[in-house]
Coordinates of C-alpha atoms and ligand atoms in Angstrom, one line a residue:
X698 CA 8.9 -26.3 8.8
X699 CA 11.7 -24.0 9.8
X700 CA 10.0 -21.8 12.4
X701 CA 12.7 -19.1 11.9
X702 CA 11.2 -18.3 8.5
X703 CA 7.6 -17.7 9.3
X704 CA 6.6 -15.2 12.0
X705 CA 5.1 -16.7 15.1
X706 CA 1.6 -15.8 14.0
X707 CA 2.0 -17.1 10.5
X708 CA 3.6 -20.3 11.8
X709 CA 0.7 -20.9 14.2
X710 CA -2.0 -20.6 11.6
X711 CA -2.1 -22.6 8.3
X712 CA -4.2 -20.1 6.2
X713 CA -2.6 -17.4 4.1
X714 CA -5.2 -14.7 4.5
X715 CA -2.9 -12.2 6.2
X716 CA -0.3 -9.9 4.7
X717 CA 3.3 -10.9 4.4
X718 CA 5.2 -9.0 7.2
X719 CA 8.9 -9.8 6.6
X720 CA 11.4 -9.0 3.8
X721 CA 11.3 -10.2 0.2
X722 CA 14.4 -12.3 1.0
X723 CA 12.5 -14.0 3.8
X724 CA 9.6 -14.6 1.5
X725 CA 11.9 -16.5 -1.0
X726 CA 13.4 -18.5 1.9
X727 CA 10.0 -19.4 3.0
X728 CA 8.8 -20.3 -0.5
X729 CA 11.7 -22.5 -1.2
X730 CA 11.2 -24.3 2.1
X731 CA 7.9 -25.6 0.6
X732 CA 9.8 -27.5 -2.1
X733 CA 9.7 -31.3 -2.2
X734 CA 12.4 -32.3 0.3
X735 CA 13.3 -35.4 -1.7
X736 CA 14.7 -33.0 -4.4
X737 CA 16.7 -30.9 -1.9
X738 CA 20.2 -29.4 -2.0
X739 CA 22.5 -31.5 -4.2
X740 CA 25.5 -33.0 -2.6
X741 CA 27.7 -33.1 -5.7
X742 CA 28.1 -30.2 -8.1
X743 CA 28.8 -30.5 -11.9
X744 CA 31.7 -28.2 -12.9
X745 CA 30.4 -25.6 -15.4
X746 CA 32.5 -22.8 -16.8
X747 CA 31.3 -19.2 -16.4
X748 CA 30.1 -17.6 -19.7
X749 CA 32.8 -16.7 -22.3
X750 CA 34.1 -13.2 -21.8
X751 CA 32.8 -10.8 -24.4
X752 CA 33.1 -7.1 -25.0
X753 CA 30.5 -5.2 -23.0
X754 CA 28.3 -2.8 -24.9
X755 CA 28.2 0.8 -24.0
X756 CA 25.1 2.1 -22.3
X757 CA 23.9 3.6 -25.5
X758 CA 24.4 0.4 -27.4
X759 CA 22.6 -1.5 -24.7
X760 CA 19.7 1.0 -24.7
X761 CA 19.4 0.6 -28.4
X762 CA 19.4 -3.2 -28.3
X763 CA 16.8 -3.2 -25.5
X764 CA 14.6 -0.8 -27.4
X765 CA 14.7 -2.5 -30.8
X766 CA 11.5 -4.5 -31.6
X767 CA 11.9 -8.3 -31.7
X768 CA 10.2 -10.0 -34.6
X769 CA 7.6 -12.1 -32.8
X770 CA 5.9 -14.4 -35.2
X771 CA 2.2 -15.3 -35.0
X772 CA 3.3 -18.9 -34.3
X773 CA 4.9 -17.8 -31.0
X774 CA 1.7 -16.0 -30.0
X775 CA -0.3 -19.1 -30.8
X776 CA 2.1 -21.3 -28.8
X777 CA 1.8 -19.0 -25.8
X778 CA -2.0 -19.0 -26.1
X779 CA -2.0 -22.8 -26.3
X780 CA 0.7 -23.7 -23.7
X781 CA 0.7 -20.7 -21.3
X782 CA 4.4 -20.1 -21.8
X783 CA 6.8 -19.7 -24.7
X784 CA 10.6 -19.9 -25.0
X785 CA 12.1 -17.5 -27.6
X786 CA 15.7 -17.8 -29.0
X787 CA 18.1 -15.0 -29.8
X788 CA 16.2 -12.3 -28.0
X789 CA 19.4 -10.8 -26.4
X790 CA 23.0 -10.7 -27.5
X791 CA 25.9 -12.2 -25.5
X792 CA 27.1 -8.7 -24.9
X793 CA 23.8 -7.4 -23.4
X794 CA 23.6 -10.5 -21.2
X795 CA 27.2 -10.1 -20.1
X796 CA 26.4 -6.5 -19.1
X797 CA 23.4 -7.6 -17.1
X798 CA 25.4 -10.4 -15.4
X799 CA 28.4 -8.1 -14.5
X800 CA 25.9 -5.7 -12.9
X801 CA 24.2 -8.4 -10.9
X802 CA 27.6 -9.7 -9.7
X803 CA 28.6 -6.2 -8.7
X804 CA 25.4 -5.5 -6.8
X805 CA 25.3 -9.0 -5.2
X806 CA 28.8 -8.5 -3.9
X807 CA 27.7 -5.2 -2.4
X808 CA 24.6 -6.6 -0.8
X809 CA 23.8 -9.0 2.1
X810 CA 24.1 -12.1 0.0
X811 CA 21.6 -14.9 -0.5
X812 CA 19.3 -16.0 2.3
X813 CA 19.7 -19.3 4.0
X814 CA 18.1 -21.2 1.1
X815 CA 20.9 -20.0 -1.2
X816 CA 18.4 -18.1 -3.4
X817 CA 19.4 -14.5 -3.8
X818 CA 16.5 -12.3 -4.9
X819 CA 16.9 -8.5 -5.4
X820 CA 13.9 -6.6 -6.6
X821 CA 13.2 -3.0 -7.7
X822 CA 16.7 -3.0 -9.1
X823 CA 15.6 -0.5 -11.8
X824 CA 15.2 2.0 -8.9
X825 CA 18.6 1.1 -7.3
X826 CA 20.6 3.5 -9.4
X827 CA 21.8 0.8 -11.8
X828 CA 21.4 2.2 -15.3
X829 CA 22.0 -1.3 -16.8
X830 CA 19.2 -2.9 -14.8
X831 CA 16.9 0.0 -15.4
X832 CA 17.4 -0.6 -19.1
X833 CA 16.6 -4.3 -18.7
X834 CA 13.4 -3.7 -16.6
X835 CA 12.0 -0.9 -18.8
X836 CA 13.1 -2.6 -22.1
X837 CA 10.5 -1.9 -24.8
X838 CA 11.9 -4.9 -26.7
X839 CA 10.9 -7.2 -23.9
X840 CA 7.8 -5.2 -22.8
X841 CA 6.4 -5.3 -26.3
X842 CA 6.8 -9.0 -26.6
X843 CA 4.9 -9.3 -23.3
X844 CA 2.0 -7.1 -24.6
X845 CA 1.9 -9.0 -27.9
X846 CA 1.8 -12.4 -26.2
X847 CA -1.1 -11.2 -24.0
X848 CA -2.6 -9.6 -27.0
X849 CA -3.2 -6.3 -25.2
X850 CA -2.4 -2.8 -26.3
X851 CA 0.1 -1.9 -23.5
X852 CA 1.6 -3.5 -20.5
X853 CA 2.9 -2.0 -17.2
X854 CA 5.8 -3.2 -15.1
X855 CA 4.7 -4.9 -11.8
X856 CA 8.2 -5.5 -10.6
X857 CA 11.7 -6.6 -11.7
X858 CA 13.6 -9.3 -9.9
X859 CA 17.2 -10.3 -10.1
X860 CA 17.3 -14.0 -9.1
X861 CA 20.6 -15.8 -8.4
X862 CA 20.2 -19.4 -7.5
X863 CA 23.6 -20.2 -6.0
X864 CA 25.5 -23.5 -6.6
X865 CA 23.9 -26.2 -4.4
X866 CA 20.6 -24.2 -3.9
X867 CA 17.6 -26.6 -3.8
X868 CA 14.4 -26.8 -5.8
X869 CA 11.9 -24.1 -6.6
X870 CA 8.5 -25.7 -5.8
X871 CA 5.7 -26.0 -8.4
X872 CA 3.6 -22.9 -8.3
X873 CA 1.7 -20.5 -10.5
X874 CA 2.2 -16.8 -10.1
X875 CA -1.5 -15.7 -10.1
X876 CA -1.5 -17.3 -6.6
X877 CA 0.8 -14.6 -5.3
X878 CA 0.4 -11.6 -7.6
X879 CA -2.3 -9.4 -6.1
X880 CA -3.5 -8.2 -9.6
X881 CA -7.1 -8.8 -10.5
X882 CA -6.5 -9.6 -14.2
X883 CA -5.7 -12.6 -16.3
X884 CA -3.4 -10.5 -18.4
X885 CA -0.2 -10.9 -16.4
X886 CA 3.0 -12.4 -17.7
X887 CA 6.6 -12.8 -16.5
X888 CA 9.7 -12.6 -18.7
X889 CA 12.5 -14.8 -17.4
X890 CA 15.8 -13.8 -18.9
X891 CA 18.8 -16.1 -18.1
X892 CA 22.1 -14.1 -17.9
X893 CA 24.0 -17.2 -19.1
X894 CA 23.0 -20.4 -20.7
X895 CA 21.2 -22.8 -18.4
X896 CA 22.2 -26.5 -18.9
X897 CA 20.0 -29.2 -17.4
X898 CA 22.0 -29.6 -14.1
X899 CA 21.7 -25.9 -13.4
X900 CA 17.9 -26.2 -13.1
X901 CA 16.2 -24.4 -16.0
X902 CA 12.7 -23.0 -15.2
X903 CA 10.4 -25.8 -16.3
X904 CA 6.8 -25.4 -17.4
X905 CA 3.6 -27.5 -17.4
X906 CA 2.3 -27.2 -21.0
X907 CA -1.3 -26.3 -21.5
X908 CA -3.2 -23.1 -20.9
X909 CA -5.8 -24.9 -18.7
X910 CA -3.4 -27.3 -16.9
X911 CA -3.8 -25.3 -13.7
X912 CA -7.2 -27.0 -13.4
X913 CA -5.5 -30.3 -13.0
X914 CA -3.9 -29.1 -9.8
X915 CA -6.9 -27.1 -8.6
X916 CA -7.9 -29.7 -5.9
X917 CA -4.4 -29.7 -4.3
X918 CA -4.5 -27.7 -1.1
X919 CA -1.8 -25.1 -0.6
X920 CA 0.2 -25.5 2.5
X921 CA 2.3 -22.7 4.0
X922 CA 4.2 -25.0 6.3
X923 CA 5.4 -28.1 4.4
X924 CA 6.2 -29.6 1.0
X925 CA 2.8 -31.2 0.5
X926 CA 1.7 -28.7 -2.2
X927 CA 4.8 -29.3 -4.4
X928 CA 4.4 -33.1 -4.1
X929 CA 0.6 -32.9 -4.7
X930 CA 0.9 -30.8 -7.8
X931 CA 3.7 -33.1 -9.2
X932 CA 1.5 -36.2 -8.5
X933 CA -1.6 -34.6 -10.1
X934 CA 0.4 -33.7 -13.3
X935 CA 1.9 -37.2 -13.4
X936 CA -1.5 -38.8 -13.1
X937 CA -2.9 -36.6 -15.9
X938 CA 0.1 -37.1 -18.1
X939 CA 0.8 -33.4 -18.3
X940 CA 3.7 -32.5 -20.5
X941 CA 6.5 -30.7 -18.7
X942 CA 9.1 -28.7 -20.6
X943 CA 12.3 -28.7 -18.6
X944 CA 14.6 -28.1 -21.6
X945 CA 17.8 -26.1 -21.2
X946 CA 18.1 -22.5 -22.1
X947 CA 20.6 -21.5 -24.8
X948 CA 22.5 -18.2 -24.4
X949 CA 20.1 -15.4 -25.5
X950 CA 17.0 -17.6 -25.1
X951 CA 14.3 -16.2 -22.8
X952 CA 10.9 -17.4 -21.6
X953 CA 7.6 -15.8 -20.9
X954 CA 5.1 -17.5 -18.6
X955 CA 1.5 -16.6 -18.1
X956 CA 0.5 -16.0 -14.4
X957 CA -1.6 -19.2 -14.5
X958 CA 1.2 -21.3 -16.0
X959 CA 2.5 -23.8 -13.4
X960 CA 6.3 -23.8 -13.3
X961 CA 9.1 -25.1 -11.0
X962 CA 12.9 -25.6 -11.2
X963 CA 15.2 -28.3 -10.1
X964 CA 18.1 -27.5 -7.8
X965 CA 21.2 -25.8 -9.2
X966 CA 23.6 -28.7 -9.1
X967 CA 26.5 -26.8 -10.9
X968 CA 29.4 -24.7 -9.7
X969 CA 28.0 -21.5 -11.2
X970 CA 25.2 -19.3 -10.0
X971 CA 22.1 -19.5 -12.1
X972 CA 21.5 -15.8 -12.7
X973 CA 18.2 -14.4 -14.2
X974 CA 16.5 -11.1 -14.7
X975 CA 12.8 -11.5 -14.4
X976 CA 10.1 -8.9 -14.9
X977 CA 6.4 -9.2 -14.5
X978 CA 4.0 -7.2 -16.6
X979 CA 0.2 -6.6 -16.5
X980 CA -2.2 -5.1 -18.9
X981 CA -2.7 -1.4 -18.6
X982 CA -6.0 -0.8 -16.8
X983 CA -5.7 -3.8 -14.4
X984 CA -6.8 -3.4 -10.8
X985 CA -5.4 -4.4 -7.5
X986 CA -7.3 -7.3 -5.9
X987 CA -9.6 -6.5 -3.1
X988 CA -7.7 -8.5 -0.4
X989 CA -4.0 -9.2 -0.9
X990 CA -2.7 -12.1 1.3
X991 CA 0.6 -13.2 2.8
X992 CA 1.4 -15.1 -0.4
X993 CA 1.3 -11.7 -2.2
X994 CA 4.6 -10.9 -0.4
X995 CA 6.0 -7.5 -0.5
X996 CA 3.5 -6.0 -3.0
X997 CA 3.1 -2.6 -1.4
X998 CA 6.8 -1.9 -2.3
X999 CA 6.0 -2.6 -5.9
X1000 CA 2.8 -0.6 -6.1
X1001 CA 3.1 2.1 -3.4
X1002 CA -0.2 3.8 -2.8
X1003 CA -2.2 1.4 -5.0
X1004 CA -5.6 0.9 -3.4
X1005 CA -7.4 -2.5 -3.2
X1006 CA -9.9 -2.8 -6.0
X1007 CA -8.6 0.3 -7.8
X1008 CA -6.8 0.6 -11.2
X1009 CA -3.0 0.3 -10.7
X1010 CA -1.3 3.4 -11.9
X1011 CA 1.6 4.2 -9.6
X1012 CA 4.9 5.8 -10.7
X1013 CA 6.6 2.4 -10.0
X1014 CA 4.4 0.8 -12.7
X1015 CA 5.2 2.5 -15.9
X1016 CA 4.0 1.5 -19.3
X1017 CA 7.0 -0.4 -20.8
X1018 CA 5.7 -1.7 -24.1
X1019 CA 6.6 1.3 -26.2
Ligands
LIG890 O1 13.9 -18.7 -10.7 C1 13.2 -19.6 -10.2 O2 13.6 -20.6 -9.7 C2 11.7 -19.3 -10.0 C3 11.3 -18.0 -10.7 C4 9.9 -17.9 -10.8 O3 9.1 -18.7 -10.3 C5 9.3 -16.8 -11.6 O4 10.1 -16.0 -12.1 O5 8.1 -16.8 -11.8

């Protein structure tokens, strides 16, 4: 374990029952350091072209697209209910995605760059002054899909995340988000919106299919200091013949994964960054857990003033499904 990532106290103790005390970037560096080292940074990269240039929409056009309801069929809701995730095609236009990608490139160039893992994570971007990313994070089109998949009346935003997995960045370990979201509810879902197509060598987000598949990995002990959890989960899934969907994403295709859905991603073995806008939503009325831990990361920034055990209703968690 790279002792520069964990604080001295966290490195000394193997449990996770303490708050995270470093930055969100440090959190991702730490989290990626838990990935199976046998699937580490690729040495050869596949040449991939950047997305085709398209005309960018105006802000008004983008606002309208991101507010227009998507026709979510009952079959998609059933698949989400059965598998714990769903991939939906043609949710966003090439123009909207290009606008998001251009904004991410602009903000990434102005920021500190990715951490040492090669994984750039920028959160709360909807509060950064970027109107484009505010439209993405507060999109009623995407928020309504989240509410309908969870079959709840309304959802609130937990946080947005711009994730850029740089060329050569290694694997994202197997995990499920309920492990680190400090939200005391089963009604939590994350939208994962690729800002370009994701062919197989770029490392699409991959999902273990089956709502109750998490039980298969329940006996695997989490380790905060090595890759044993990632390896153990993979072994448990192999032994139980769990179906894993690691299919590529077409341009405009987006996924939603439930907070108990196990997912991972292979390294980005291409010459292009794998850029994604991800937002997490929870059912209106959900409460903060009683005792957030270090795996909960930087949650106080996402829910400032929320009190353990109380209903989450801060100005940073608006209703986004209407
Ligand atoms: O983008 C990745 O590799 C991981 C993202 C993830 O785990 C998530 O959005 O829940």
